[in-house]
Amino acid sequence: MRRFNVLMTLGLLFVFMMLTACPTPPKVEPEATPIDTSTTIPEDVVTEEETDAPQEIIKESQFETVYFDFDKSSLRSDSKSGLDSNYDLLMQFPDVMVKIEGHCDERGTVEYNLSLGEKRATSCMDYLVGLGIDASRISTISYGKEKPVDAGHSEAAWGKNRRCEFKIVSQ
Amino acid sequence: MIEFRKLKPFWTLLTLLICTSSLFAQSDKVRNVYFDTLKIGYVEPTPIGVDEMKYVGNEYIDKNDSSLMRYVTGIVKRDIDFYADFDLVPIDSFFIKTYEILEMDLRGWKRLGADYVLKLEAEFPGRRNMRVYWKLFYTFNYRRIDKGRIEVHRDEWRHMAHRISNEIVRTLTGEKGIFLTKVAYVKKIGKAKEIAIADYDGANERLLTNNGSINLSPTFSPNGKEIFFTSFLEKDPKLFKVNIASGRLTKLTDFPGLAAAPSVSPNGKRLACVLSKDGNSEIYVLDMKGRVKRRLTHNRSIDTAPSWSPNGNYITFTSDRSGRPQVYMMDSDGRRQRRLTYEGKYNDSPSWSTRGDRVIFVSRSKRGRFDIASIDTSGIDYHIMTEVGMNENPHFSPDGKHLVFSSTRLGKPDIFTMDVTGRHQRRLTRTGSCTNPVWGPIN
């Protein structure tokens, strides 16, 4: 009975919507924009972080995520520049130990992607070691396609999922 | 501003309503999806009719008893309908049975096209048990060709129904039926992925792991008592095994880096898997305690997904040594490594057919779809077996006549089974969160 009531109110609300929605859109749209700007306010937080210039503690989010092409573990030029800035961070904080997490998009099988993710993490590690970071400061792990950041099935989503993330183990 | 805030719930409601209505529309469509497949060869299944179960006891029975009889008949019908060699004869609306005489009855079934007719009779001895007499008739000469009696506790009616179906397979083909086998797979629960096990038809699902971590790639031991798998339980992926009956978990490997893709040899004494302890994914053979016995591959590319041939002499695996993942095979000591697949740019997840003559795998088509394909072990005769959705992880049933695989053909991943000709495609799981299936042995 209670469920029926809920359904009824839902239905009524829907009908009400249909009646009221038609004339309102011109009203609602201009009002929607100020809301958008108000929600994207967290700029303050970012500026706060930046003002903390003499930083003692490094944050995971300061490391750049490195992206890859489909079924590739080779580094693109943009991923190399990401790694270069991660190298700078590692040089700046010599006590920090990181773990590089390799990830893949949803295409291909579980087992192959586990190996591919590992290869991606290793190629990031090799690059950093090549630049002079002590190999003992870096470890790798692969999650294959098990932890996508974007659950979508488009090229855009896949591109975001083919990545290596830097996680801080200790500092 | 305030007005808009008031309106906001309305907008969410509206979108919700639209979403749900479109969902309903979609599920309507889903029911009519035609699972298009390519057949490998010509099949002529045996048509079998299954009669409704009759009560032959002396005491009065109640509603529960009669519905139990209907359930058992239903399961037997589903089993026979599923089996690759059989065809369930549907009852035509014109088939009005008024015959009391057996020969007349069988004649009626014969007219519907049934070569064989299964008759079932039930009793409920002591009220707690259920006893079923099954009789199989040949409609060509109206003779009974086999009969049997099965008695179980009435709670085990499902088990009994599968046993009857197994008897029919044994009588008509001489082979062992698969109706009491299990299928294991990975089930996503929240952020975790757990190992689940169910009957071959998806019933009686239960979780073997419940650790909230990511557990992957289950594979049965040859005796069907244990499942080996990869788990992130201790952060890095390591190999574990779980006892199906007791649920006891044992860690097998503790190497640095990745340990994945376990496959138990047919004699149950060796475990092929992938380790990256030497810097790159290579295939190793371990003993059953997780100690390395032999390294099988040596190169800088990815080698993974090993699967033993039924005689234990060969291992098929995936390697991207040519630049793209392709299916290879080698002797079980790592010698004579050779490439099997050339068609398709992406072939992966190979698994041996039960009879040992073919390897099935996942093949990426030009349109970007992942299909189940098979190839002769000599590297010829490449066939695509599915033509809808993303299909993954094909595995043969222990009788070699059926396949289990995961597919996203209905949107989200679920486990499907089909026979090797591509007929009888059936969905096992309905939660849209299941992948990585593997079919257990006949015990």
XYZ file of C-alpha atoms in Angstrom:
614
model
C 0.000 0.000 0.000
C 2.767 2.348 1.009
C 4.646 1.438 -2.122
C 1.518 2.187 -4.124
C 1.359 5.614 -2.501
C 4.947 6.304 -3.463
C 4.231 5.238 -7.005
C 1.145 7.441 -7.068
C 3.075 10.476 -5.869
C 5.800 9.705 -8.376
C 3.196 9.522 -11.102
C 1.550 12.735 -9.964
C 4.889 14.489 -9.791
C 5.627 13.293 -13.282
C 2.322 14.631 -14.587
C 2.950 17.867 -12.725
C 6.393 18.022 -14.310
C 4.998 17.531 -17.752
C 2.539 20.376 -17.152
C 4.981 22.771 -15.574
C 8.106 21.872 -17.483
C 6.947 23.145 -20.836
C 6.715 26.855 -20.027
C 9.699 26.934 -17.651
C 12.754 25.954 -19.700
C 13.583 29.518 -20.777
C 13.472 30.440 -17.077
C 15.478 27.540 -15.768
C 18.354 27.596 -18.200
C 19.778 30.997 -17.376
C 19.484 30.154 -13.709
C 21.313 26.897 -14.174
C 24.522 28.612 -15.202
C 25.170 30.511 -11.955
C 24.739 27.237 -10.112
C 27.395 25.646 -12.269
C 29.930 28.317 -11.445
C 29.136 28.097 -7.769
C 29.741 24.359 -7.716
C 33.146 24.644 -9.399
C 34.395 26.880 -6.604
C 37.035 24.445 -5.207
C 39.576 26.705 -6.956
C 40.198 28.098 -3.476
C 41.524 24.759 -2.326
C 43.941 24.601 -5.224
C 45.284 28.058 -4.566
C 45.684 27.136 -0.921
C 47.882 24.233 -1.885
C 49.974 26.393 -4.135
C 50.585 28.966 -1.445
C 52.126 26.254 0.734
C 55.356 26.663 -1.205
C 57.936 25.338 1.264
C 56.328 21.936 1.311
C 57.466 19.133 3.582
C 54.999 16.497 2.591
C 54.302 15.357 -0.918
C 50.811 14.458 -2.046
C 49.929 11.584 -4.314
C 47.891 13.883 -6.524
C 51.066 15.823 -7.398
C 52.325 12.878 -9.395
C 51.166 12.844 -12.966
C 49.283 9.877 -14.338
C 50.911 8.482 -17.452
C 48.780 7.334 -20.397
C 49.356 4.724 -23.116
C 48.132 3.633 -26.537
C 46.005 0.515 -27.013
C 47.944 -2.715 -26.449
C 51.157 -0.704 -26.035
C 53.553 -0.345 -23.149
C 55.894 2.065 -24.951
C 56.002 5.642 -23.713
C 54.413 8.405 -25.789
C 56.029 11.850 -25.818
C 53.297 13.249 -23.527
C 53.753 10.360 -21.101
C 57.499 11.024 -21.063
C 56.921 14.651 -20.076
C 54.587 13.409 -17.314
C 57.312 11.083 -16.128
C 59.834 13.922 -16.279
C 57.761 15.947 -13.833
C 57.354 12.868 -11.626
C 61.152 12.538 -11.781
C 61.490 16.107 -10.528
C 59.211 15.300 -7.602
C 61.180 12.192 -6.747
C 64.416 14.192 -6.838
C 62.852 16.873 -4.658
C 61.746 14.347 -2.068
C 64.528 11.774 -1.888
C 62.893 9.768 0.902
C 59.708 9.069 -0.972
C 59.101 5.501 -2.099
C 56.505 4.994 -4.797
C 54.554 2.157 -6.291
C 53.628 2.427 -9.957
C 50.230 0.893 -10.725
C 49.761 -0.292 -14.299
C 46.229 -0.344 -15.700
C 44.568 -1.272 -18.998
C 41.301 -0.642 -20.801
C 38.533 -3.228 -20.780
C 39.417 -4.737 -24.144
C 41.323 -7.986 -24.232
C 41.392 -10.686 -21.624
C 42.044 -10.558 -17.897
C 45.312 -12.484 -18.031
C 46.853 -10.640 -20.961
C 45.929 -7.268 -19.484
C 47.518 -8.176 -16.160
C 50.790 -8.743 -17.976
C 50.326 -5.649 -20.129
C 49.663 -3.460 -17.071
C 52.796 -4.816 -15.486
C 54.781 -4.055 -18.623
C 53.458 -0.486 -18.605
C 54.454 -0.034 -14.966
C 57.877 -1.506 -15.711
C 58.473 0.789 -18.660
C 57.669 3.794 -16.434
C 60.042 2.446 -13.825
C 62.775 1.785 -16.387
C 62.457 5.338 -17.679
C 62.803 6.835 -14.189
C 65.698 4.532 -13.305
C 67.290 5.556 -16.595
C 67.037 9.176 -15.473
C 68.868 8.292 -12.276
C 66.254 7.381 -9.676
C 67.382 4.553 -7.416
C 65.490 1.417 -8.452
C 64.937 0.469 -4.808
C 62.628 3.476 -4.423
C 60.174 2.217 -7.025
C 58.001 -0.878 -7.029
C 55.354 -1.911 -9.539
C 52.000 -3.639 -9.502
C 49.520 -4.393 -12.243
C 45.760 -4.340 -11.856
C 45.171 -5.233 -15.501
C 41.704 -4.101 -16.456
C 40.280 -4.587 -12.983
C 40.305 -0.977 -11.782
C 39.116 1.363 -14.510
C 38.704 5.061 -13.655
C 36.020 5.400 -16.323
C 33.477 2.604 -16.650
C 32.497 3.740 -20.152
C 32.930 1.769 -23.360
C 34.178 4.555 -25.635
C 37.624 5.436 -26.916
C 37.599 8.411 -24.510
C 36.995 6.122 -21.535
C 39.538 3.552 -22.723
C 42.153 6.277 -23.185
C 41.700 7.339 -19.547
C 41.970 3.748 -18.323
C 45.226 2.871 -20.131
C 47.426 4.432 -17.502
C 50.075 4.205 -14.832
C 49.314 5.805 -11.482
C 51.933 6.735 -8.904
C 51.126 5.785 -5.313
C 53.217 6.791 -2.325
C 54.375 3.809 -0.274
C 56.292 5.761 2.349
C 57.918 9.125 2.863
C 17.807 30.326 -7.652
C 15.514 29.070 -4.905
C 12.960 28.127 -7.492
C 15.516 26.042 -9.307
C 16.522 24.268 -6.117
C 12.920 23.374 -5.551
C 12.725 22.143 -9.087
C 15.874 20.034 -8.840
C 14.221 16.952 -7.324
C 11.646 17.162 -10.095
C 14.349 17.075 -12.710
C 16.012 14.077 -11.102
C 12.635 12.364 -10.917
C 11.988 13.098 -14.545
C 15.355 11.716 -15.625
C 14.796 8.691 -13.409
C 11.438 8.050 -14.994
C 12.842 8.407 -18.471
C 15.745 6.117 -17.623
C 13.565 3.397 -16.150
C 11.103 3.511 -19.013
C 13.920 3.203 -21.534
C 15.265 0.286 -19.477
C 11.975 -1.520 -19.796
C 11.969 -0.885 -23.491
C 15.464 -2.313 -23.719
C 14.687 -5.456 -21.767
C 11.796 -6.074 -24.132
C 14.212 -5.929 -27.010
C 16.706 -8.114 -25.188
C 14.272 -10.990 -25.081
C 14.223 -11.050 -28.831
C 17.966 -10.947 -29.384
C 18.919 -13.660 -31.816
C 22.215 -15.243 -30.900
C 23.659 -15.520 -34.336
C 26.392 -18.086 -34.627
C 28.289 -20.031 -37.222
C 27.949 -23.759 -37.190
C 31.001 -25.935 -37.420
C 29.399 -29.015 -38.872
C 26.113 -30.636 -39.680
C 24.273 -31.846 -36.595
C 21.325 -34.148 -36.376
C 20.280 -34.315 -32.752
C 18.142 -37.141 -31.406
C 14.555 -35.995 -30.771
C 13.363 -36.993 -27.305
C 9.951 -36.482 -25.748
C 9.594 -36.121 -21.992
C 6.242 -37.016 -20.492
C 4.887 -35.275 -17.401
C 5.655 -37.197 -14.220
C 2.917 -39.436 -12.896
C 2.249 -40.336 -9.290
C 2.184 -44.112 -8.748
C 2.080 -44.326 -4.936
C -0.831 -45.420 -2.782
C -1.143 -42.559 -0.332
C -2.688 -39.199 -0.999
C -0.272 -36.475 -2.055
C -0.548 -32.740 -1.592
C 0.191 -29.646 -3.635
C 3.873 -29.603 -2.610
C 4.369 -33.131 -3.858
C 2.793 -32.437 -7.215
C 4.783 -29.238 -7.726
C 7.964 -31.145 -6.828
C 7.090 -33.626 -9.555
C 6.615 -30.761 -12.005
C 9.966 -29.178 -11.004
C 11.889 -32.409 -11.528
C 10.296 -32.927 -14.931
C 11.120 -29.321 -15.798
C 14.808 -29.732 -14.939
C 15.053 -32.967 -16.928
C 13.460 -31.222 -19.900
C 15.889 -28.287 -19.624
C 18.847 -30.673 -19.426
C 17.763 -32.637 -22.466
C 16.984 -29.480 -24.377
C 20.480 -28.154 -23.600
C 22.440 -31.271 -24.494
C 24.246 -31.029 -27.817
C 23.166 -34.454 -29.109
C 19.508 -34.146 -28.126
C 16.479 -32.179 -29.157
C 13.512 -31.811 -26.840
C 10.287 -32.524 -28.701
C 7.793 -29.802 -27.874
C 4.216 -30.817 -27.210
C 2.006 -29.590 -30.013
C -1.305 -28.015 -29.063
C -3.044 -30.662 -31.149
C -1.446 -33.397 -29.107
C -4.292 -34.130 -26.765
C -3.430 -37.228 -24.837
C -6.391 -39.429 -24.122
C -4.615 -42.741 -24.524
C -4.288 -44.982 -21.554
C -2.631 -47.677 -23.607
C 1.152 -47.284 -23.757
C 1.463 -48.153 -27.431
C -1.125 -45.546 -28.412
C 0.690 -42.993 -26.272
C 4.059 -43.730 -27.859
C 2.440 -43.589 -31.284
C 1.281 -40.074 -30.430
C 4.813 -39.052 -29.450
C 6.146 -40.623 -32.627
C 3.797 -38.471 -34.673
C 5.294 -35.421 -32.936
C 8.701 -36.563 -34.148
C 10.104 -38.126 -30.992
C 12.507 -41.032 -31.481
C 12.613 -41.677 -27.760
C 10.163 -40.982 -24.972
C 11.085 -40.620 -21.323
C 8.402 -41.550 -18.824
C 8.715 -40.616 -15.176
C 6.818 -41.999 -12.203
C 7.094 -40.767 -8.631
C 6.507 -42.020 -5.128
C 7.115 -40.362 -1.781
C 8.219 -43.139 0.569
C 8.052 -42.094 4.191
C 7.017 -38.580 3.038
C 10.621 -37.358 3.364
C 12.038 -39.038 0.324
C 11.198 -38.894 -3.320
C 11.599 -41.945 -5.509
C 11.454 -41.663 -9.268
C 11.213 -44.535 -11.739
C 12.400 -43.530 -15.184
C 11.681 -45.519 -18.339
C 13.025 -44.795 -21.775
C 11.040 -46.022 -24.792
C 11.985 -46.266 -28.441
C 9.075 -45.144 -30.582
C 10.252 -47.162 -33.591
C 9.276 -50.498 -32.042
C 7.489 -49.243 -28.899
C 10.006 -51.107 -26.758
C 11.417 -49.979 -23.467
C 15.191 -49.771 -23.874
C 16.223 -48.887 -20.340
C 14.827 -48.109 -16.925
C 16.029 -47.120 -13.511
C 15.087 -45.991 -10.036
C 16.502 -43.058 -8.080
C 15.611 -42.177 -4.527
C 16.807 -39.072 -2.669
C 15.713 -36.783 0.124
C 13.051 -34.558 -1.356
C 15.205 -31.443 -0.800
C 17.646 -32.854 -3.361
C 15.121 -32.909 -6.173
C 17.352 -30.814 -8.401
C 20.230 -33.227 -7.968
C 17.912 -36.131 -8.774
C 16.625 -34.496 -11.945
C 20.221 -34.053 -13.200
C 20.967 -37.674 -12.328
C 18.033 -38.818 -14.450
C 19.310 -36.703 -17.363
C 22.789 -38.202 -16.934
C 21.209 -41.667 -17.140
C 19.523 -40.764 -20.423
C 22.840 -39.536 -21.862
C 24.573 -42.729 -20.714
C 21.847 -44.911 -22.231
C 21.698 -43.165 -25.582
C 25.307 -42.110 -26.165
C 27.378 -44.283 -23.835
C 29.085 -41.133 -22.539
C 29.007 -39.413 -19.175
C 26.514 -36.586 -18.816
C 27.552 -33.147 -17.638
C 24.410 -32.281 -15.735
C 26.015 -32.558 -12.307
C 29.115 -30.523 -13.181
C 29.936 -27.097 -11.789
C 30.953 -23.818 -13.331
C 33.209 -21.383 -11.470
C 33.533 -17.709 -12.343
C 34.377 -14.271 -11.048
C 31.544 -12.211 -9.620
C 31.846 -8.497 -9.040
C 30.396 -7.398 -5.718
C 30.812 -3.694 -5.135
C 34.494 -2.999 -5.772
C 35.485 -6.569 -4.980
C 35.708 -9.516 -7.337
C 35.009 -12.857 -5.717
C 35.202 -16.446 -6.957
C 31.738 -18.007 -7.281
C 30.641 -21.533 -8.118
C 27.282 -22.758 -9.449
C 25.642 -25.769 -11.073
C 26.172 -26.051 -14.824
C 22.756 -24.430 -15.345
C 23.469 -21.493 -13.019
C 21.487 -22.797 -10.037
C 22.851 -23.032 -6.478
C 25.362 -20.212 -6.821
C 27.640 -19.656 -3.848
C 30.772 -17.635 -3.148
C 34.049 -19.447 -2.539
C 35.888 -16.301 -1.537
C 34.500 -13.355 0.336
C 37.582 -11.306 1.105
C 36.634 -8.001 -0.525
C 39.760 -8.062 -2.676
C 40.181 -8.797 -6.391
C 40.192 -12.515 -7.173
C 40.639 -13.643 -10.781
C 41.206 -16.499 -13.232
C 39.693 -19.493 -11.398
C 40.647 -22.938 -12.639
C 39.621 -26.379 -11.339
C 41.968 -29.082 -10.159
C 41.402 -32.259 -12.252
C 39.583 -33.966 -9.365
C 37.212 -31.012 -9.095
C 37.885 -30.523 -5.393
C 39.936 -27.346 -5.484
C 39.988 -24.102 -7.387
C 43.223 -22.273 -8.135
C 43.102 -18.552 -8.752
C 44.931 -15.230 -8.685
C 44.225 -12.916 -5.783
C 45.221 -9.394 -4.793
C 44.454 -10.305 -1.175
C 48.042 -9.499 -0.139
C 48.293 -6.472 -2.448
C 50.519 -8.029 -5.113
C 48.761 -10.636 -7.264
C 49.600 -14.114 -5.969
C 48.313 -17.623 -6.581
C 45.921 -19.169 -4.084
C 43.819 -22.283 -3.933
C 40.499 -22.826 -2.215
C 38.949 -26.122 -1.196
C 35.426 -26.174 -2.631
C 33.880 -28.262 0.150
C 35.545 -26.618 3.160
C 36.296 -23.163 1.767
C 39.833 -23.370 3.167
C 42.193 -20.910 1.486
C 45.900 -21.656 0.872
C 48.525 -19.302 -0.531
C 50.762 -20.972 -3.106
C 53.218 -18.382 -4.380
C 55.119 -15.528 -2.831
C 57.375 -14.301 -5.625
C 58.034 -10.620 -6.280
C 55.868 -9.204 -9.045
C 52.952 -10.834 -10.733
C 51.684 -14.399 -10.346
C 48.670 -15.120 -12.536
C 46.794 -17.332 -14.985
C 47.064 -20.712 -13.205
C 46.359 -23.931 -15.103
C 46.616 -27.379 -13.495
C 48.081 -30.232 -15.531
C 45.673 -33.108 -16.300
C 47.490 -35.449 -13.881
C 47.080 -32.868 -11.126
C 50.817 -32.722 -10.352
C 51.941 -29.520 -12.054
C 50.749 -25.964 -12.175
C 51.493 -23.792 -15.201
C 51.272 -20.073 -14.528
C 52.708 -16.668 -15.265
C 55.341 -15.095 -13.045
C 57.086 -11.782 -13.587
C 59.727 -12.333 -10.920
C 62.461 -12.168 -13.559
C 61.296 -8.794 -14.834
C 58.741 -9.768 -17.438
C 55.698 -12.050 -17.786
C 56.993 -15.552 -18.472
C 55.367 -18.970 -18.241
C 56.626 -21.295 -15.517
C 55.703 -24.760 -14.347
C 55.398 -25.153 -10.586
C 54.756 -28.161 -8.398
C 51.527 -28.223 -6.408
C 53.192 -26.500 -3.465
C 54.122 -23.513 -5.591
C 57.849 -24.243 -6.098
C 59.292 -23.448 -9.525
C 60.128 -26.592 -11.493
C 60.882 -25.097 -14.877
C 60.792 -21.826 -16.772
C 59.202 -22.387 -20.187
C 59.495 -19.061 -22.025
C 62.447 -16.717 -22.402
C 61.871 -13.434 -24.190
C 61.167 -9.787 -23.564
C 57.528 -9.904 -24.674
C 54.429 -10.925 -22.781
C 53.829 -14.672 -22.467
C 50.669 -15.580 -20.596
C 47.443 -17.637 -20.328
C 48.901 -21.164 -20.398
C 46.481 -24.083 -20.858
C 47.408 -27.799 -20.831
C 46.400 -30.190 -23.577
C 44.187 -33.051 -22.302
C 47.093 -35.543 -22.551
C 49.415 -33.169 -20.701
C 52.013 -33.172 -23.501
C 51.456 -29.632 -24.777
C 50.688 -26.169 -23.484
C 48.948 -23.491 -25.497
C 49.508 -19.861 -24.502
C 49.341 -16.246 -25.595
C 52.402 -14.260 -26.598
C 52.882 -10.851 -28.146
C 56.392 -11.694 -29.405
C 55.206 -10.912 -32.940
C 54.084 -7.440 -31.815
C 50.467 -8.413 -31.211
C 48.995 -11.082 -28.962
C 48.714 -14.390 -30.816
C 48.068 -17.971 -29.773
C 51.085 -20.292 -29.590
C 51.714 -23.826 -28.487
C 54.724 -25.678 -27.115
C 55.680 -29.013 -25.644
C 55.057 -29.078 -21.902
C 58.820 -28.735 -21.294
C 58.917 -25.468 -23.261
C 60.499 -26.889 -26.419
C 59.179 -26.481 -29.981
C 57.368 -23.179 -29.434
C 55.244 -22.451 -32.497
C 52.625 -19.952 -33.534
C 49.092 -21.269 -34.134
C 47.041 -18.245 -35.199
C 47.683 -15.869 -38.067
C 44.157 -14.688 -38.816
C 43.093 -11.692 -36.741
C 45.383 -9.140 -35.125
C 44.542 -10.036 -31.554
C 44.118 -13.646 -30.445
C 44.220 -14.453 -26.766
C 42.942 -16.630 -23.923
C 43.468 -20.035 -25.548
C 42.057 -23.204 -24.060
C 42.243 -26.787 -25.263
C 39.238 -28.744 -26.466
C 38.418 -31.772 -24.325
C 39.201 -34.124 -27.177
C 42.506 -32.386 -27.779
C 42.071 -31.649 -31.472
C 41.204 -27.964 -31.289
C 42.139 -24.826 -29.391
C 39.497 -22.199 -28.680
C 40.429 -18.611 -28.025
C 39.252 -15.025 -28.199
C 39.776 -13.314 -31.530
C 39.423 -9.596 -32.153
C 37.674 -8.877 -35.427
C 38.310 -5.926 -37.713
C 35.222 -4.204 -36.316
C 36.773 -4.373 -32.848
C 34.486 -7.085 -31.558
C 35.904 -9.935 -29.477
C 34.600 -13.288 -30.676
C 35.075 -16.889 -29.620
C 37.070 -18.646 -32.325
C 38.566 -22.094 -32.707
C 41.448 -23.525 -34.695
C 42.822 -26.985 -35.374
C 45.999 -27.718 -33.409
C 47.845 -27.935 -36.725
C 47.070 -24.241 -37.228
C 44.438 -24.632 -39.948
C 40.655 -24.300 -40.051
C 40.059 -21.008 -38.178
C 36.378 -20.581 -37.211
C 34.473 -17.809 -35.497
C 31.724 -19.126 -33.239
C 30.003 -16.026 -31.848
C 28.879 -12.948 -33.664
C 27.416 -10.636 -31.048
C 28.852 -8.661 -28.146
C 32.245 -8.913 -26.528
C 32.943 -12.556 -25.742
C 35.685 -13.777 -23.469
C 37.356 -16.671 -21.687
C 35.958 -19.677 -23.571
C 36.272 -23.045 -21.870
C 35.113 -26.483 -22.915
C 32.784 -28.645 -20.866
C 34.316 -31.949 -19.725
C 32.345 -33.863 -22.395
C 33.795 -31.615 -25.094
C 30.362 -30.853 -26.494
C 29.659 -27.536 -24.841
C 31.358 -24.240 -24.107
C 31.137 -21.708 -21.335
C 32.200 -18.103 -21.919
C 31.443 -14.592 -20.753
C 29.753 -12.075 -22.997
C 28.527 -8.498 -22.878
C 25.962 -9.118 -25.624
C 23.145 -7.976 -23.328
C 25.043 -4.924 -22.079
C 26.815 -6.068 -18.954
C 28.999 -9.153 -18.585
C 27.289 -12.450 -17.853
C 28.183 -16.114 -18.200
C 26.802 -18.018 -21.171
C 26.907 -21.616 -22.304
C 26.355 -23.085 -25.731
C 27.065 -26.315 -27.531
C 30.014 -26.484 -29.889
C 27.820 -25.997 -32.919
C 26.690 -22.680 -31.436
C 23.171 -23.921 -30.669
C 21.394 -23.612 -27.321
C 23.066 -20.412 -26.162
C 21.965 -19.977 -22.606
C 22.588 -17.318 -19.994
C 23.742 -18.736 -16.658
C 24.016 -15.586 -14.575
C 21.629 -12.667 -14.576
C 23.386 -10.129 -12.405
C 25.439 -8.501 -15.163
C 28.573 -8.765 -13.066
C 30.121 -12.139 -13.905
C 33.236 -12.930 -15.950
C 36.094 -15.425 -16.236
C 34.116 -18.710 -16.287
C 35.605 -22.185 -16.232
C 33.816 -25.527 -16.461
C 34.603 -28.122 -13.796
C 35.279 -31.825 -14.422
C 32.825 -34.718 -14.201
C 33.225 -36.407 -10.835
